[in-house]
mmCIF file of C-alpha atoms in Angstrom:
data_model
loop_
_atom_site.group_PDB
_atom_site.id
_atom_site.type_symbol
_atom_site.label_atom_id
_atom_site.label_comp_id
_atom_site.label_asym_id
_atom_site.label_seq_id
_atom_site.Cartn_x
_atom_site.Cartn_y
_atom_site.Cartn_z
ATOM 1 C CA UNK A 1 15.009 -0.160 18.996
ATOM 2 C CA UNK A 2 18.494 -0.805 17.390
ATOM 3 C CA UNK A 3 18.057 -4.470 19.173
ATOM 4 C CA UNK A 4 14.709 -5.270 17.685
ATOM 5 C CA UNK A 5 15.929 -4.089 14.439
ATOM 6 C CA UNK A 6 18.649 -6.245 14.667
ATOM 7 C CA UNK A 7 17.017 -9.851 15.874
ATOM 8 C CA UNK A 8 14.819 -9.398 12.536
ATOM 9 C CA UNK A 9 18.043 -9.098 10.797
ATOM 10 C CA UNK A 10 18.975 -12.159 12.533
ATOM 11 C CA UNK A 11 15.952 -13.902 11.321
ATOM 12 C CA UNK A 12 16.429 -12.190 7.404
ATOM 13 C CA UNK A 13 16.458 -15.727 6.260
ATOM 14 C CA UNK A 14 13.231 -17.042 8.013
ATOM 15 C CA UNK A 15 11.213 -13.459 7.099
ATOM 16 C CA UNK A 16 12.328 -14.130 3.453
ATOM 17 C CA UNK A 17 11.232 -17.808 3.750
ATOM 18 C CA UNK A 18 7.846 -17.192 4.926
ATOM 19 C CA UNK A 19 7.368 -14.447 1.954
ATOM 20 C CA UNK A 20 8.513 -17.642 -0.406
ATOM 21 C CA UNK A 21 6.118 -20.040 0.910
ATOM 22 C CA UNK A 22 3.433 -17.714 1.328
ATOM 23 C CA UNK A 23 3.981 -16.461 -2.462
ATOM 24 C CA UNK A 24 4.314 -20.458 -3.353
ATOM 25 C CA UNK A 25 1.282 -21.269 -1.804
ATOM 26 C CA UNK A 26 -1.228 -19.121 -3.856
ATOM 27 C CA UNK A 27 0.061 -21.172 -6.884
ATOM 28 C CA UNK A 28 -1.052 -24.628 -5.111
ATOM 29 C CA UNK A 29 -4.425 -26.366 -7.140
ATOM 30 C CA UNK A 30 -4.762 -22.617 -8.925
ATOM 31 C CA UNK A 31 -4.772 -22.503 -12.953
ATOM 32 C CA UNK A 32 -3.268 -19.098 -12.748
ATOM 33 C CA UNK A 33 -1.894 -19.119 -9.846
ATOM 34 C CA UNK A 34 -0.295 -15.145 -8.919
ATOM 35 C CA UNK A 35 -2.358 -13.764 -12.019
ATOM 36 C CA UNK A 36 -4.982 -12.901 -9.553
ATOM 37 C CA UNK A 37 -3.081 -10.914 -7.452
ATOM 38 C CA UNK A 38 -3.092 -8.365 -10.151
ATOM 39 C CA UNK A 39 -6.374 -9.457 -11.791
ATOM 40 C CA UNK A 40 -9.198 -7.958 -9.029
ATOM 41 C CA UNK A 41 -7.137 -4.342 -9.482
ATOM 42 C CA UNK A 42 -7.212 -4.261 -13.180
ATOM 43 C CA UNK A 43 -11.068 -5.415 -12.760
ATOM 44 C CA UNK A 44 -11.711 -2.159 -10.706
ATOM 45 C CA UNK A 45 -9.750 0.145 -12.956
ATOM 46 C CA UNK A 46 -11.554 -0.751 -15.815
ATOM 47 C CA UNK A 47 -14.800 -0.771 -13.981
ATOM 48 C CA UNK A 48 -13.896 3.024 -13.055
ATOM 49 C CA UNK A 49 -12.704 3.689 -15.845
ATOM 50 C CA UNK A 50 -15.726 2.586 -18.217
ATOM 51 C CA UNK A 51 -18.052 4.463 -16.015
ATOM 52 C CA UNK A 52 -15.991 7.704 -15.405
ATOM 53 C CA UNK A 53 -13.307 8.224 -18.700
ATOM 54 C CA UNK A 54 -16.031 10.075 -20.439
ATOM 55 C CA UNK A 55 -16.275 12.802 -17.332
ATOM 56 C CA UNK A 56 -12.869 13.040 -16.166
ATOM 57 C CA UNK A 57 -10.798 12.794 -19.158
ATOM 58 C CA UNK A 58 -10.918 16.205 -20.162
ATOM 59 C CA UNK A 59 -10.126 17.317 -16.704
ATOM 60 C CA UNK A 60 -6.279 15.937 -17.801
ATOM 61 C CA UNK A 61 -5.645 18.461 -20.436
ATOM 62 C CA UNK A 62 -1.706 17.265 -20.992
ATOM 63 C CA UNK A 63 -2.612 13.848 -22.194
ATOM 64 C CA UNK A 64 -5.287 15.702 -24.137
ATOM 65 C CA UNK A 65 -3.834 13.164 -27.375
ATOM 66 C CA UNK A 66 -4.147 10.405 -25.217
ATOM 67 C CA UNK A 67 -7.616 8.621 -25.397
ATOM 68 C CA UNK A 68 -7.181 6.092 -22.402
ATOM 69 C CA UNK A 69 -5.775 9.281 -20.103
ATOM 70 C CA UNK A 70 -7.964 8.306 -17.144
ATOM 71 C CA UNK A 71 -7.944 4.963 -17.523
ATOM 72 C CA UNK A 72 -3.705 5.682 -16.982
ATOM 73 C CA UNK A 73 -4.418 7.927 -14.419
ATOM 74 C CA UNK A 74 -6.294 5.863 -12.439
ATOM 75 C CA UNK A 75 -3.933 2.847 -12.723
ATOM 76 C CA UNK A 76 -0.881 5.074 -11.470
ATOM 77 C CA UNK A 77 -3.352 5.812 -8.349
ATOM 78 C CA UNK A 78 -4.705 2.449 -7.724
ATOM 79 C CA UNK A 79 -0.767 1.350 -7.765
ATOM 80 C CA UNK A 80 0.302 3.555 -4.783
ATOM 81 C CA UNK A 81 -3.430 2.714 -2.881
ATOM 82 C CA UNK A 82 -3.325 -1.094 -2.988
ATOM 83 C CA UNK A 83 0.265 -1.107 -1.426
ATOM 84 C CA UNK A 84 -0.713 1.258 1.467
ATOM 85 C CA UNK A 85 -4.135 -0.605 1.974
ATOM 86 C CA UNK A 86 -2.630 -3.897 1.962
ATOM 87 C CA UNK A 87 0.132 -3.172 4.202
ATOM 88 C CA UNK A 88 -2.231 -1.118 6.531
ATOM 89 C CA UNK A 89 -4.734 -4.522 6.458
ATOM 90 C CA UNK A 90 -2.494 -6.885 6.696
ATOM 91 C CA UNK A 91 -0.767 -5.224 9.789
ATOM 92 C CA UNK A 92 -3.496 -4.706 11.600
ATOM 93 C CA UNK A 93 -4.553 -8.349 12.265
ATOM 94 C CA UNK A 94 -0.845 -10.173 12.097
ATOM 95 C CA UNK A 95 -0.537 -10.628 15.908
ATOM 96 C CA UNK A 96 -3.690 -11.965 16.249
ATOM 97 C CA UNK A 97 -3.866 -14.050 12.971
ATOM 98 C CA UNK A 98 -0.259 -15.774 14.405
ATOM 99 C CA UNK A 99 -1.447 -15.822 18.254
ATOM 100 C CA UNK A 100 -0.908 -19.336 18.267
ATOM 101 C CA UNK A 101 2.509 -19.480 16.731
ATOM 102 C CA UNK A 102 3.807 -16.635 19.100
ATOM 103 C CA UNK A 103 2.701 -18.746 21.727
ATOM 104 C CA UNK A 104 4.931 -22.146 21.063
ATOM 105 C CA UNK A 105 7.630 -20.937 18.637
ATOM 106 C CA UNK A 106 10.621 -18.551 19.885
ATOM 107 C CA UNK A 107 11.175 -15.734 17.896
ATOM 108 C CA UNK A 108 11.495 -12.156 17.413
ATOM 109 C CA UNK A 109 7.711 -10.404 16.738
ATOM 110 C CA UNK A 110 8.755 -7.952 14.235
ATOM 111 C CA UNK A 111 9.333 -10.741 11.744
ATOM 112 C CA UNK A 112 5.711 -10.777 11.547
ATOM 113 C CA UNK A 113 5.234 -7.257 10.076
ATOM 114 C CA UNK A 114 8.130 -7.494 7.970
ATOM 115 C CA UNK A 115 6.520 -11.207 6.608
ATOM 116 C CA UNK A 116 3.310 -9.589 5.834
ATOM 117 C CA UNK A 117 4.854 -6.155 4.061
ATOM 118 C CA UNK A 118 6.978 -8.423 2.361
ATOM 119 C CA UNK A 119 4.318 -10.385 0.738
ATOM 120 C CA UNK A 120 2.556 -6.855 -0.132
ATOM 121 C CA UNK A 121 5.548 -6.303 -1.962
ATOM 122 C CA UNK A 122 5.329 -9.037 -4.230
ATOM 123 C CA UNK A 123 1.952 -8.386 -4.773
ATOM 124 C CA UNK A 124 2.551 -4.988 -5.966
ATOM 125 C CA UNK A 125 5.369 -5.736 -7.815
ATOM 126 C CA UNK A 126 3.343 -8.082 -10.050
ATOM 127 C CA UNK A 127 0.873 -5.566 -10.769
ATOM 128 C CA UNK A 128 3.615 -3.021 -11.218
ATOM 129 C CA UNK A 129 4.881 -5.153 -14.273
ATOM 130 C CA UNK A 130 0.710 -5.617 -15.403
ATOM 131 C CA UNK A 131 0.685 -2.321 -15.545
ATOM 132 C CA UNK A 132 3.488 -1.983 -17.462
ATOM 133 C CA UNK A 133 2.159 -4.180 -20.008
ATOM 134 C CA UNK A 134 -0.924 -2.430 -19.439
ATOM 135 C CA UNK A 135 0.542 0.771 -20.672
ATOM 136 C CA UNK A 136 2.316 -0.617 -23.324
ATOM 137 C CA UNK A 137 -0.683 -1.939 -25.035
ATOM 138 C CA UNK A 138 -2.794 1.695 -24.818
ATOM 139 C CA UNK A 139 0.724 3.298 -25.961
ATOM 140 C CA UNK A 140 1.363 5.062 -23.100
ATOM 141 C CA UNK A 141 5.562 5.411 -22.303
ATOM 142 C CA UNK A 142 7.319 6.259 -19.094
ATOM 143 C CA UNK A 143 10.361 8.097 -19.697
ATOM 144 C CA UNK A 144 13.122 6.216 -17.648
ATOM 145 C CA UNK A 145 14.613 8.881 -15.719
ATOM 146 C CA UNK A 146 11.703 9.805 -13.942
ATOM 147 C CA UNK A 147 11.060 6.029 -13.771
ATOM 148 C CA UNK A 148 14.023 5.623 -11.040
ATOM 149 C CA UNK A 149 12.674 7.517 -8.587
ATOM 150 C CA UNK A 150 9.659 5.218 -8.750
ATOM 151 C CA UNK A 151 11.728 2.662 -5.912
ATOM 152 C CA UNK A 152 11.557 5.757 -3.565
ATOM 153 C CA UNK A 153 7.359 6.187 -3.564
ATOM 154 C CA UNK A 154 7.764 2.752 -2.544
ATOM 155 C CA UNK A 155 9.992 2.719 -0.013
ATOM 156 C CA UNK A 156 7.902 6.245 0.970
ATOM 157 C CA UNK A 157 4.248 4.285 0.644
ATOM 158 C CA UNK A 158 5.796 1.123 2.795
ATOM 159 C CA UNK A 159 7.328 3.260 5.518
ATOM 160 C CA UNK A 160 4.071 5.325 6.277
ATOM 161 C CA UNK A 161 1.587 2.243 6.091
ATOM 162 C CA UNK A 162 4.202 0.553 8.295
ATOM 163 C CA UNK A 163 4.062 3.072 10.877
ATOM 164 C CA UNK A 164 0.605 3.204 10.893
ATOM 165 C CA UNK A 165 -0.422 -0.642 10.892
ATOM 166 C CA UNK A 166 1.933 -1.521 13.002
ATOM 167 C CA UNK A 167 0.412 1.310 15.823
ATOM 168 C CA UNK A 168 -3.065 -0.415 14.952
ATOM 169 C CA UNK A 169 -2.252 -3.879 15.102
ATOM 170 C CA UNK A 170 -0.940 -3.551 17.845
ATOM 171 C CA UNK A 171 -3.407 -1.736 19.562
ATOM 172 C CA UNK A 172 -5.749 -3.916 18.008
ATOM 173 C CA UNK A 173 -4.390 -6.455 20.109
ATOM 174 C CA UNK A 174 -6.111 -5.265 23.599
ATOM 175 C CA UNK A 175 -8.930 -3.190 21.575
ATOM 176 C CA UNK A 176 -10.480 -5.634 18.820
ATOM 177 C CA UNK A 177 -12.757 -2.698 18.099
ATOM 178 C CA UNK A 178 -10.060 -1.076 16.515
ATOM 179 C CA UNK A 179 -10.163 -3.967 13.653
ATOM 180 C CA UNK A 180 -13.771 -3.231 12.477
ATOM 181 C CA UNK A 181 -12.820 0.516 12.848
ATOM 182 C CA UNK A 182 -9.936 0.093 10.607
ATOM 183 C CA UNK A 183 -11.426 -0.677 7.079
ATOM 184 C CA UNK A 184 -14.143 2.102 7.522
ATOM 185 C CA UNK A 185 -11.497 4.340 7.802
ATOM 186 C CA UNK A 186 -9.969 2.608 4.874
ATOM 187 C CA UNK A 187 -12.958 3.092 2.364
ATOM 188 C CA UNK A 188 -13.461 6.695 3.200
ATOM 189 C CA UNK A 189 -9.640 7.306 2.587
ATOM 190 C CA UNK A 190 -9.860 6.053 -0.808
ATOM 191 C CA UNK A 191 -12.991 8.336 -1.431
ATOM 192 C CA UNK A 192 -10.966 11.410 0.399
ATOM 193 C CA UNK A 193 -7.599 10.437 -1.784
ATOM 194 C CA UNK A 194 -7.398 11.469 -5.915
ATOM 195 C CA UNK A 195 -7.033 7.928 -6.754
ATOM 196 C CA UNK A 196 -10.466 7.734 -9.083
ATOM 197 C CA UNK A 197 -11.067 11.402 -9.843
ATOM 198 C CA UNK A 198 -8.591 14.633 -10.333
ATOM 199 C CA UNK A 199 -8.294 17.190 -7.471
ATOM 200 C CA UNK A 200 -9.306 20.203 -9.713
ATOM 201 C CA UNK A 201 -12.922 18.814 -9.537
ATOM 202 C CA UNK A 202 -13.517 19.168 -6.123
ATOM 203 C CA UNK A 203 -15.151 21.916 -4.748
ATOM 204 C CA UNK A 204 -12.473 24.705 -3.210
ATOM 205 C CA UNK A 205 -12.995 24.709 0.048
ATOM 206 C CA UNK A 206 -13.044 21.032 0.038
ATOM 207 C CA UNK A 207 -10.144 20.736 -2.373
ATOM 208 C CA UNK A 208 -8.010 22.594 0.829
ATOM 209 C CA UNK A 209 -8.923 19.413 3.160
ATOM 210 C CA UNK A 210 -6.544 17.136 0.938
ATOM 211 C CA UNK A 211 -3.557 19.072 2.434
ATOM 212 C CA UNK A 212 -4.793 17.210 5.435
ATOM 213 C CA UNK A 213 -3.989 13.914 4.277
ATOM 214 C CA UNK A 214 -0.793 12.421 3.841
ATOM 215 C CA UNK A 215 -1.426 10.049 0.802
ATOM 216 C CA UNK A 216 -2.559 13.082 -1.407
ATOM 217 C CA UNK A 217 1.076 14.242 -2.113
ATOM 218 C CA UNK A 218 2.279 10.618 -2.478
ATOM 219 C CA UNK A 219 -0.605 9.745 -5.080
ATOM 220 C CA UNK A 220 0.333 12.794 -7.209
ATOM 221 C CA UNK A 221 3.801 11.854 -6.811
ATOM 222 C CA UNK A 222 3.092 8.515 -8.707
ATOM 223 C CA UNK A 223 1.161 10.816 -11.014
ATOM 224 C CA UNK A 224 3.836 13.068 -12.275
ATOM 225 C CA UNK A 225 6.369 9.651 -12.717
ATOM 226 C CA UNK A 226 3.951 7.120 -14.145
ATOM 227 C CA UNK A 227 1.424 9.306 -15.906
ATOM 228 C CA UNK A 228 3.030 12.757 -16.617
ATOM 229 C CA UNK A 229 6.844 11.397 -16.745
ATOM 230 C CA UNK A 230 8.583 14.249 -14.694
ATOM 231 C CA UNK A 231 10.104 14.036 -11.120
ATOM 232 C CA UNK A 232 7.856 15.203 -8.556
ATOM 233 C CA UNK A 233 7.736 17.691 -6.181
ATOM 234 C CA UNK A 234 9.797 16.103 -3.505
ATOM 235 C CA UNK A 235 9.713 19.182 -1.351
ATOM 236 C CA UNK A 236 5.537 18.402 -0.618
ATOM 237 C CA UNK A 237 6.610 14.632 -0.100
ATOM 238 C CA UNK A 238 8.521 16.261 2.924
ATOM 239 C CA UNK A 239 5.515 16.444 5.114
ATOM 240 C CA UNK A 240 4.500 12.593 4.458
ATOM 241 C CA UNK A 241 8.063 11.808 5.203
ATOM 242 C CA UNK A 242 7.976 13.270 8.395
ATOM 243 C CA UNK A 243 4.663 11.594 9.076
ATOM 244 C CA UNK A 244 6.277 8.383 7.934
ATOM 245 C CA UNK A 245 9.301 8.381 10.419
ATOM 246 C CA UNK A 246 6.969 9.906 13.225
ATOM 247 C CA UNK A 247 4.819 6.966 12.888
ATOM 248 C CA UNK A 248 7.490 4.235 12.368
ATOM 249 C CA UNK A 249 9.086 5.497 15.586
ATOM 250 C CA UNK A 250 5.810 5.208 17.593
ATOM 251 C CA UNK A 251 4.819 1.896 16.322
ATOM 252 C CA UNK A 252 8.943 0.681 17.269
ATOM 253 C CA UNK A 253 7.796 2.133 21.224
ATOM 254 C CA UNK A 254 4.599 1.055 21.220
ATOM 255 C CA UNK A 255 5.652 -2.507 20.200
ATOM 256 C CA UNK A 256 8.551 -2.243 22.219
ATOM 257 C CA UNK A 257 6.312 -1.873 25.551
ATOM 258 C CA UNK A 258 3.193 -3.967 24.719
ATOM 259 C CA UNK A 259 5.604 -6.926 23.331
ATOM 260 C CA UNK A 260 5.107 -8.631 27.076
ATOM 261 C CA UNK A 261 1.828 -8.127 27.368
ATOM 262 C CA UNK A 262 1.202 -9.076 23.579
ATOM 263 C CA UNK A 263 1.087 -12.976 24.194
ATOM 264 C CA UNK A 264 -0.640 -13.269 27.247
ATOM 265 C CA UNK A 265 -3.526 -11.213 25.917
ATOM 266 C CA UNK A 266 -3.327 -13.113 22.069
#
């Protein structure tokens, strides 16, 4: 594991490269060139948040004096989804989208993930500082202390989408089912994670499921730093972090064992 770890070291300056030119490329014969990145996510907030504010905004009683609350709720949400998602996505089709290139060109596989979660970096990042502005404009402020632990989420939300699309795409590999499966599974996570609506209006019984999934502690997490400004409860992010490392260290065997295989099959 340490070895494959290290040959993407090796190839730092190629992975970072390839996150350049991909990045460069969007701006080529585009008028706005990485604006729309961050525009189709601010379109769906404020598509949510026109038809919902009216019913949910009471539900956030301590921004009671805010009167965009959900619309800042949702944003905080849609932050921590779109990095998972995208990572998740992108992961799960990055052997087979590069099948060719694996097949003439030497080098380690794992630059691939690390290419694509780079990119999904940048993306976020962009709309990280949109929503800054964002925020800025309906006079919403982040205290800065809280703020810091923001890098952490990140590093929390890469690690477990990671782990995860790296064990699909590479199962998706020798199972193209598992692609079409995939983004299914996708849409009813959003619908089964508080990104658009607050826990408390879920029925009780089916307010206990969230426990079940790993992105509900992680979303309120960006919650409490973006929306509420306090630190979050870092003892419930234990649980993802686990899940995070567990899944990380089956994607490293998995893609560790099926590397051989990989190219012959792609």
């Amino acid at each position: 594991m340490l070895a494959m770890l290290g040959s993407a070291w090796s190839y730092r300056y190629f992975i970072l490269s390839s996150i350049r030119t991909e990045f460069m490329g969007r701006f080529i014969r585009s008028r706005i060139g990485g604006l729309w990145m961050v525009v189709n996510p601010l379109v769906q907030v404020s598509i949510y948040a026109l038809i919902l504010s009216s019913l949910l905004s009471a539900r956030l009683p301590e921004l009671a004096d805010q009167p965009y609350a959900y619309a800042i709720y949702l944003t905080a949400g849609i932050l921590c989804w779109s990095l998972f998602s995208e990572v998740v996505t992108r992961c799960l089709t990055v052997f087979i989208e590069n099948g060719n290139l694996l097949k003439k060109v030497v080098f380690p596989r794992s630059c691939l993930p690390l290419i694509a979660t780079g990119s999904a970096l940048v993306n976020n990042g962009l709309l990280l500082l949109a929503i800054i502005g964002v925020f800025a404009i309906l006079g919403h402020r982040v205290p800065p202390a809280p703020l810091l632990l923001l890098p952490a989420l990140v590093a929390l939300t890469v690690a477990l989408a990671l782990g995860f699309g790296l064990v699909l795409g590479t199962l998706n590999v020798f199972i193209r089912d598992i692609g079409h499966v995939v983004p299914l599974v996708l849409q009813i996570g959003f619908w089964f994670t508080p990104v658009v609506y607050v826990p408390e209006v879920l029925p009780a019984e089916v307010r206990g499921l969230l426990a079940f999934n790993p992105l509900f502690p992680l979303i309120g997490a960006y919650h409490d730093v973006l929306v509420f400004g306090r630190a979050p409860d870092l003892a419930g992010l234990a649980g993802t972090a686990a899940l995070a490392l567990g899944s990380l260290a089956l994607a490293l065997v998995m893609f560790r064992r099926a590397g051989a295989e990989m190219v012959d099959v792609l």
